[in-house]
Coordinates of C-alpha atoms in Angstrom, one line a residue:
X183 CA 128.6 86.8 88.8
X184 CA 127.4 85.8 92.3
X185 CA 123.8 86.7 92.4
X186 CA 121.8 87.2 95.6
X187 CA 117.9 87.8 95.7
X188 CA 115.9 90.0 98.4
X189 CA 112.8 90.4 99.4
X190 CA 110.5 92.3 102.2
X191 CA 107.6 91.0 104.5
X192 CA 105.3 92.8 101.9
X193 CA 105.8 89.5 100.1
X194 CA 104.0 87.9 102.9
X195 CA 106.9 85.8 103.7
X196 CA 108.4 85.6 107.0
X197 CA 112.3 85.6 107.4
X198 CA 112.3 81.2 108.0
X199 CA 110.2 80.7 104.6
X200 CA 111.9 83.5 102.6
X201 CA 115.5 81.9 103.7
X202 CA 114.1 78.5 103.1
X203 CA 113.3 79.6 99.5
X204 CA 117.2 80.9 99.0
X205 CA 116.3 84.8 99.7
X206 CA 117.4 86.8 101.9
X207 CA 114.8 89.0 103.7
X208 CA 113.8 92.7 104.9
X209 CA 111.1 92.4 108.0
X210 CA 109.4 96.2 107.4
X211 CA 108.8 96.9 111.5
X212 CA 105.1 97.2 112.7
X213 CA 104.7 99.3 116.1
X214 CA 101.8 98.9 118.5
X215 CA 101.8 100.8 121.9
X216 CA 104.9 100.8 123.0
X217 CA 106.7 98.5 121.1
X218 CA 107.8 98.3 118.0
X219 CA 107.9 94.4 116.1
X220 CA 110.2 93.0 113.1
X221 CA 107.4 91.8 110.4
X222 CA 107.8 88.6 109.9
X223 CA 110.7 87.6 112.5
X224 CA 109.3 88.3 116.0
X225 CA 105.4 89.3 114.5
X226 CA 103.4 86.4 112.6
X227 CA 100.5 87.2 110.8
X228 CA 98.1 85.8 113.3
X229 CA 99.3 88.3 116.3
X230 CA 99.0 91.6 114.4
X231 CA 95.3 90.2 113.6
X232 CA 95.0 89.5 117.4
X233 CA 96.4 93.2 118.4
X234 CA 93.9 94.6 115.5
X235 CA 90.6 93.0 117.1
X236 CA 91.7 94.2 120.7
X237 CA 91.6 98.0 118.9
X238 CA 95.2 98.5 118.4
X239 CA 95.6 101.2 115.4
X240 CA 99.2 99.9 114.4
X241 CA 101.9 102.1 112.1
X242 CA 104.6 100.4 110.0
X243 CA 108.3 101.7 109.0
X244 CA 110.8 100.9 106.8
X245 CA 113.0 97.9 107.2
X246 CA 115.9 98.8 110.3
X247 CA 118.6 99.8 108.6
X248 CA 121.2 98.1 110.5
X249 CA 119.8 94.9 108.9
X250 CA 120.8 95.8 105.5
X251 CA 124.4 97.2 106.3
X252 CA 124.6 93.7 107.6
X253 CA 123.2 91.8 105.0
X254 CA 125.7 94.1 102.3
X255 CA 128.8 93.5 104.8
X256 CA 127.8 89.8 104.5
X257 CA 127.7 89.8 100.7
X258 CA 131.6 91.8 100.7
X259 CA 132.7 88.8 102.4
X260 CA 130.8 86.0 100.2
X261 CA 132.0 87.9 97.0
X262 CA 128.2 88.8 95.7
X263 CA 128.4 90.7 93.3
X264 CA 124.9 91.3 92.5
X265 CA 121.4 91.6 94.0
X266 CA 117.7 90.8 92.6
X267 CA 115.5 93.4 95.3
X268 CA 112.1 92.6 95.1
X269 CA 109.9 95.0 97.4
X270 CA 106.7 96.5 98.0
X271 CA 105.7 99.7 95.7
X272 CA 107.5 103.1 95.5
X273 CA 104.3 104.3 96.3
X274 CA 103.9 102.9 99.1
X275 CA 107.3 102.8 100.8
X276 CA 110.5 104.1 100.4
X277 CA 111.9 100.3 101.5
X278 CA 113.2 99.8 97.5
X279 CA 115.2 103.8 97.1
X280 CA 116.6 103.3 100.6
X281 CA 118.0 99.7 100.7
X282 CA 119.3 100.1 96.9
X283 CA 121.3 103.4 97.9
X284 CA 122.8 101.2 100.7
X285 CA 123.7 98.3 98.6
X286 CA 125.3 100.3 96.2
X287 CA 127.6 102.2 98.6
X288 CA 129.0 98.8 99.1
X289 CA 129.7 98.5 95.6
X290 CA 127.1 95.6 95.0
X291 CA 124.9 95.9 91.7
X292 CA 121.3 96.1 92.6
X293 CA 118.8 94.9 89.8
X294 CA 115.2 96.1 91.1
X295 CA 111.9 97.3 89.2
X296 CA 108.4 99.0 91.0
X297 CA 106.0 96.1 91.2
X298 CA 103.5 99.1 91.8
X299 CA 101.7 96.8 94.3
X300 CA 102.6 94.1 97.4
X301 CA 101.0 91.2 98.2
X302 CA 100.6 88.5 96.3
X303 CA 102.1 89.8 93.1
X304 CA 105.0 90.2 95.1
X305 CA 105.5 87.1 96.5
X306 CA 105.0 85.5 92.9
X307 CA 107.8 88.1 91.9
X308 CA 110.1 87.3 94.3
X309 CA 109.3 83.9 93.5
X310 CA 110.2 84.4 90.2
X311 CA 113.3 85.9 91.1
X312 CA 114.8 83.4 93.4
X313 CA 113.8 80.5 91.0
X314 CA 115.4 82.3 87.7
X315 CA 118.1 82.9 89.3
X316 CA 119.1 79.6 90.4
X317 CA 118.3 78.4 86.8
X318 CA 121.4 80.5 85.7
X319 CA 118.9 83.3 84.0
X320 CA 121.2 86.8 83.8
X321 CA 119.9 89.3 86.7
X322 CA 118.6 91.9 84.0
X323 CA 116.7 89.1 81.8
X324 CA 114.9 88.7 85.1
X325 CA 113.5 92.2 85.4
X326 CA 112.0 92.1 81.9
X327 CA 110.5 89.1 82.4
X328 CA 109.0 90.6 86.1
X329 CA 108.4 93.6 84.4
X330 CA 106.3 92.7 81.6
X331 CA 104.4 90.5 83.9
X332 CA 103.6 93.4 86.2
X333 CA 102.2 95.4 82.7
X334 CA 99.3 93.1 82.6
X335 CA 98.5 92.9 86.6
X336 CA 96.3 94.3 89.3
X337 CA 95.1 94.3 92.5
X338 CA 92.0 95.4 94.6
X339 CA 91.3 95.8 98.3
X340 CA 87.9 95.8 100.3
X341 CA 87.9 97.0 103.3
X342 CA 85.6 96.3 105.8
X343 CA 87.1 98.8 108.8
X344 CA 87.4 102.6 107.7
X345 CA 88.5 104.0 110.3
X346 CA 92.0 102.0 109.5
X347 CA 91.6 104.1 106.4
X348 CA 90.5 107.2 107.8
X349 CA 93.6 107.1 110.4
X350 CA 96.2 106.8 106.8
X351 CA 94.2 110.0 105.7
X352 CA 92.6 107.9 102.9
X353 CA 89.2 108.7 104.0
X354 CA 88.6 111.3 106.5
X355 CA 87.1 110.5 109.8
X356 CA 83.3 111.8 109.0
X357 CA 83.6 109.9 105.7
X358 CA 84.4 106.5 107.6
X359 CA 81.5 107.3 110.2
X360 CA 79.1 108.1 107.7
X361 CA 80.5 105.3 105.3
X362 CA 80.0 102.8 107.6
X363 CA 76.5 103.6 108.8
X364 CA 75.5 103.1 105.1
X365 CA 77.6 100.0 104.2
X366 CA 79.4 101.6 101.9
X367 CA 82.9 100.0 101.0
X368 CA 85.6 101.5 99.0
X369 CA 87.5 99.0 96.1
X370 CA 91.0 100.4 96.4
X371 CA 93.8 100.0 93.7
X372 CA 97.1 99.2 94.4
X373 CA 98.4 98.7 90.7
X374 CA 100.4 100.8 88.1
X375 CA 97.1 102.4 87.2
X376 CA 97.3 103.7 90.3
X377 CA 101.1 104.4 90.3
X378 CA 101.7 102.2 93.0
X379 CA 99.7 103.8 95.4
X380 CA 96.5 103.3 96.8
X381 CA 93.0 104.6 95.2
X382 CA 89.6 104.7 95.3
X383 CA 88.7 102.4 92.5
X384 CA 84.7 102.8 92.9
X385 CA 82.6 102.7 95.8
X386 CA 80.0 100.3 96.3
X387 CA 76.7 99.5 99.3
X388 CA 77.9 96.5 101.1
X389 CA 81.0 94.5 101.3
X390 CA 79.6 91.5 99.1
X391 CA 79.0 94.0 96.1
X392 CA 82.6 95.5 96.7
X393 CA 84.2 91.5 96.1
X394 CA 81.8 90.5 93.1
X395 CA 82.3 94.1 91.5
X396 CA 86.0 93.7 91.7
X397 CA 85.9 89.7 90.5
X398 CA 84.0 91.1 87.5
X399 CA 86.4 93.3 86.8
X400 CA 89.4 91.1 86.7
X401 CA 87.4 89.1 84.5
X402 CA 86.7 91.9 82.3
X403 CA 90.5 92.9 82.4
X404 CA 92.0 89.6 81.6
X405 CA 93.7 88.7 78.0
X406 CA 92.1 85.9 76.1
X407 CA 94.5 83.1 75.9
X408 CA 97.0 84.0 78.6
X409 CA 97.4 82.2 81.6
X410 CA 97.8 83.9 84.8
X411 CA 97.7 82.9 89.0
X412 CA 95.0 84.7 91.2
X413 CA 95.5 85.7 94.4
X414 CA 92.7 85.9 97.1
X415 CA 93.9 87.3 100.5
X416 CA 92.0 88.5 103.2
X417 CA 92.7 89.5 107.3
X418 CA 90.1 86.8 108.8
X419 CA 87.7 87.0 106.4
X420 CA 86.8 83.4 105.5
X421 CA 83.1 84.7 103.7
X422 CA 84.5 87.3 101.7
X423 CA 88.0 84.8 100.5
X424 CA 85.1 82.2 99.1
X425 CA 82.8 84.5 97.6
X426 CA 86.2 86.7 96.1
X427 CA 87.4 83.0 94.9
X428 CA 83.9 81.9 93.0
X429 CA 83.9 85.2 91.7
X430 CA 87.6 84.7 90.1
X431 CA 86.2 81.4 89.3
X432 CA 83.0 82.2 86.8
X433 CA 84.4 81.5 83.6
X434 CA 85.5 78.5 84.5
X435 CA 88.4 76.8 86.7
X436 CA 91.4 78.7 87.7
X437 CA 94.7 78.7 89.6
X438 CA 93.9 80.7 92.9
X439 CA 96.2 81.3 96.0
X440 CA 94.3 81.7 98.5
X441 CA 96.7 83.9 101.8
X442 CA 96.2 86.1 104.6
X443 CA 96.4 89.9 104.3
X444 CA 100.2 90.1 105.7
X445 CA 100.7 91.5 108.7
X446 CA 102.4 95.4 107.3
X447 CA 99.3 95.6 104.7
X448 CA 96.7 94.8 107.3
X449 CA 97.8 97.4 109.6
X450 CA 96.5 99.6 107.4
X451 CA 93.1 98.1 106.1
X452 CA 91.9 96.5 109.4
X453 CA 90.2 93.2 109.6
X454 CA 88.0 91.9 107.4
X455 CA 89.4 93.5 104.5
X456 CA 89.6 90.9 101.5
X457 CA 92.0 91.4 98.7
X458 CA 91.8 89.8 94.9
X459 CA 95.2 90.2 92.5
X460 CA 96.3 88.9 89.3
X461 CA 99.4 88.5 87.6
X462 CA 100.4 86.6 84.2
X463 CA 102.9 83.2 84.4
X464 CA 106.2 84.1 84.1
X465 CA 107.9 81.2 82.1
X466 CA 110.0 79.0 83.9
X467 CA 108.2 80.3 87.0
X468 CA 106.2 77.4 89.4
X469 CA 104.6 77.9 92.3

């Protein structure tokens, strides 16, 4: 068995630190204007933030599909038999139907699950994927271990610009007017409870209360005994990333990676939005 693993810029990764790692990588494409930009390859992180505070209201598409008839050709000639996809939710992309149809009309076994979220669960799972593998752990074995993981995760977003939401139909544009004179911010769900999609988790006055609801919650949600890794991500939000990470924090001392809102999840939430995720250790799993 010659096992491959592949991830998407919903991981956060670009295409250098995803290769770097042993993956091989799907940039999803981000268009602004008039052009249209690989995540991750020719668009860091930084830029789309840049193109977001000048007004720019970007969309985002699936990965180009010429770059996965590649990447399968490739694998024909390297002999791999089998691939670990690791992508962003069904419910918010097709990126995981589309690219397993195509690597299996190249006869290539595709070994996949929904994460029902992005982020920085899915950068621990592909994480998880690339270092199981190389430890010799069977394809399928990985899955149940990613999958039971994913059973006991979650993920909230805050944002701080609704018109971002308002332009995804998530709020409609007198609800971000009036939402924002008030201060009121939305704690979306991105999680199975939410089917991989976003929600409206709860509504809250003022950004601050949004971040220390949604820390309590975690806390509240969290199995006694278990050890997990936190995520903390925002898109230039330095305020809201340290009160979200002392609000992870109350009970005590914990593992938190602290990233930027990647650049096809920010397109959609604007800056300032600050997002707080969870996930259990997966044994044999450092990061």
């Amino acid at each position: 068995m010659n096992v491959r693993v592949m991830t998407d810029s919903g991981s956060g990764l670009t295409k250098a630190q995803a290769e770097a790692l042993g993956m091989d990588y799907l940039p999803l494409q981000v268009t602004a204007g008039d052009s249209t930009y690989l995540d991750g390859i020719d668009l860091t992180t930084d830029r789309l933030y840049d193109m977001l505070e000048a007004g720019d209201m970007p969309s985002t598409s699936l990965p180009p599909l010429g770059i996965v008839e590649e990447l399968a050709e490739k694998y024909e000639e390297e002999g791999v038999t089998d691939v670990m996809l690791i992508t962003l939710s069904n419910g918010l992309s097709s990126t995981n139907s589309t690219v397993t149809a195509a690597l299996k009309s190249h006869d290539i076994n595709v070994h996949t699950l929904d994460l029902y979220t992005t982020l920085g669960v899915e950068w621990y799972a592909a994480q998880a994927a690339a270092q199981l593998a190389a430890a010799g752990v069977a394809p399928q074995e990985i899955v149940t271990r990613i999958a039971e993981a994913i059973e006991d995760s979650k993920g909230f977003l805050i944002p701080e610009d609704l018109d971002h939401l308002a332009k995804g139909g998530r709020l409609t544009p007198v609800a971000a007017k009036l939402g924002g004179l008030l201060k009121i911010r939305p704690i979306l769900e991105v999680s199975k409870a939410s089917e991989g999609k976003v929600d409206v988790w709860d509504k809250v006055r003022t950004t601050s209360k949004a971040i220390k609801k949604a820390a309590e919650h975690i806390q509240e949600s969290l199995t006694p005994g278990k050890d997990y890794v936190f995520f903390v991500l925002d898109s230039r939000n330095p305020e809201g990333a340290a009160l979200a990470a002392k609000g992870l924090e109350e009970n005590g001392p914990v593992k938190i990676l602290e990233q930027p809102l990647c650049a096809v999840i920010a397109s959609h939430t604007g800056m300032q939005a600050v997002g707080l995720q969870y996930i259990p250790k997966i044994e044999g799993v450092e990061v």
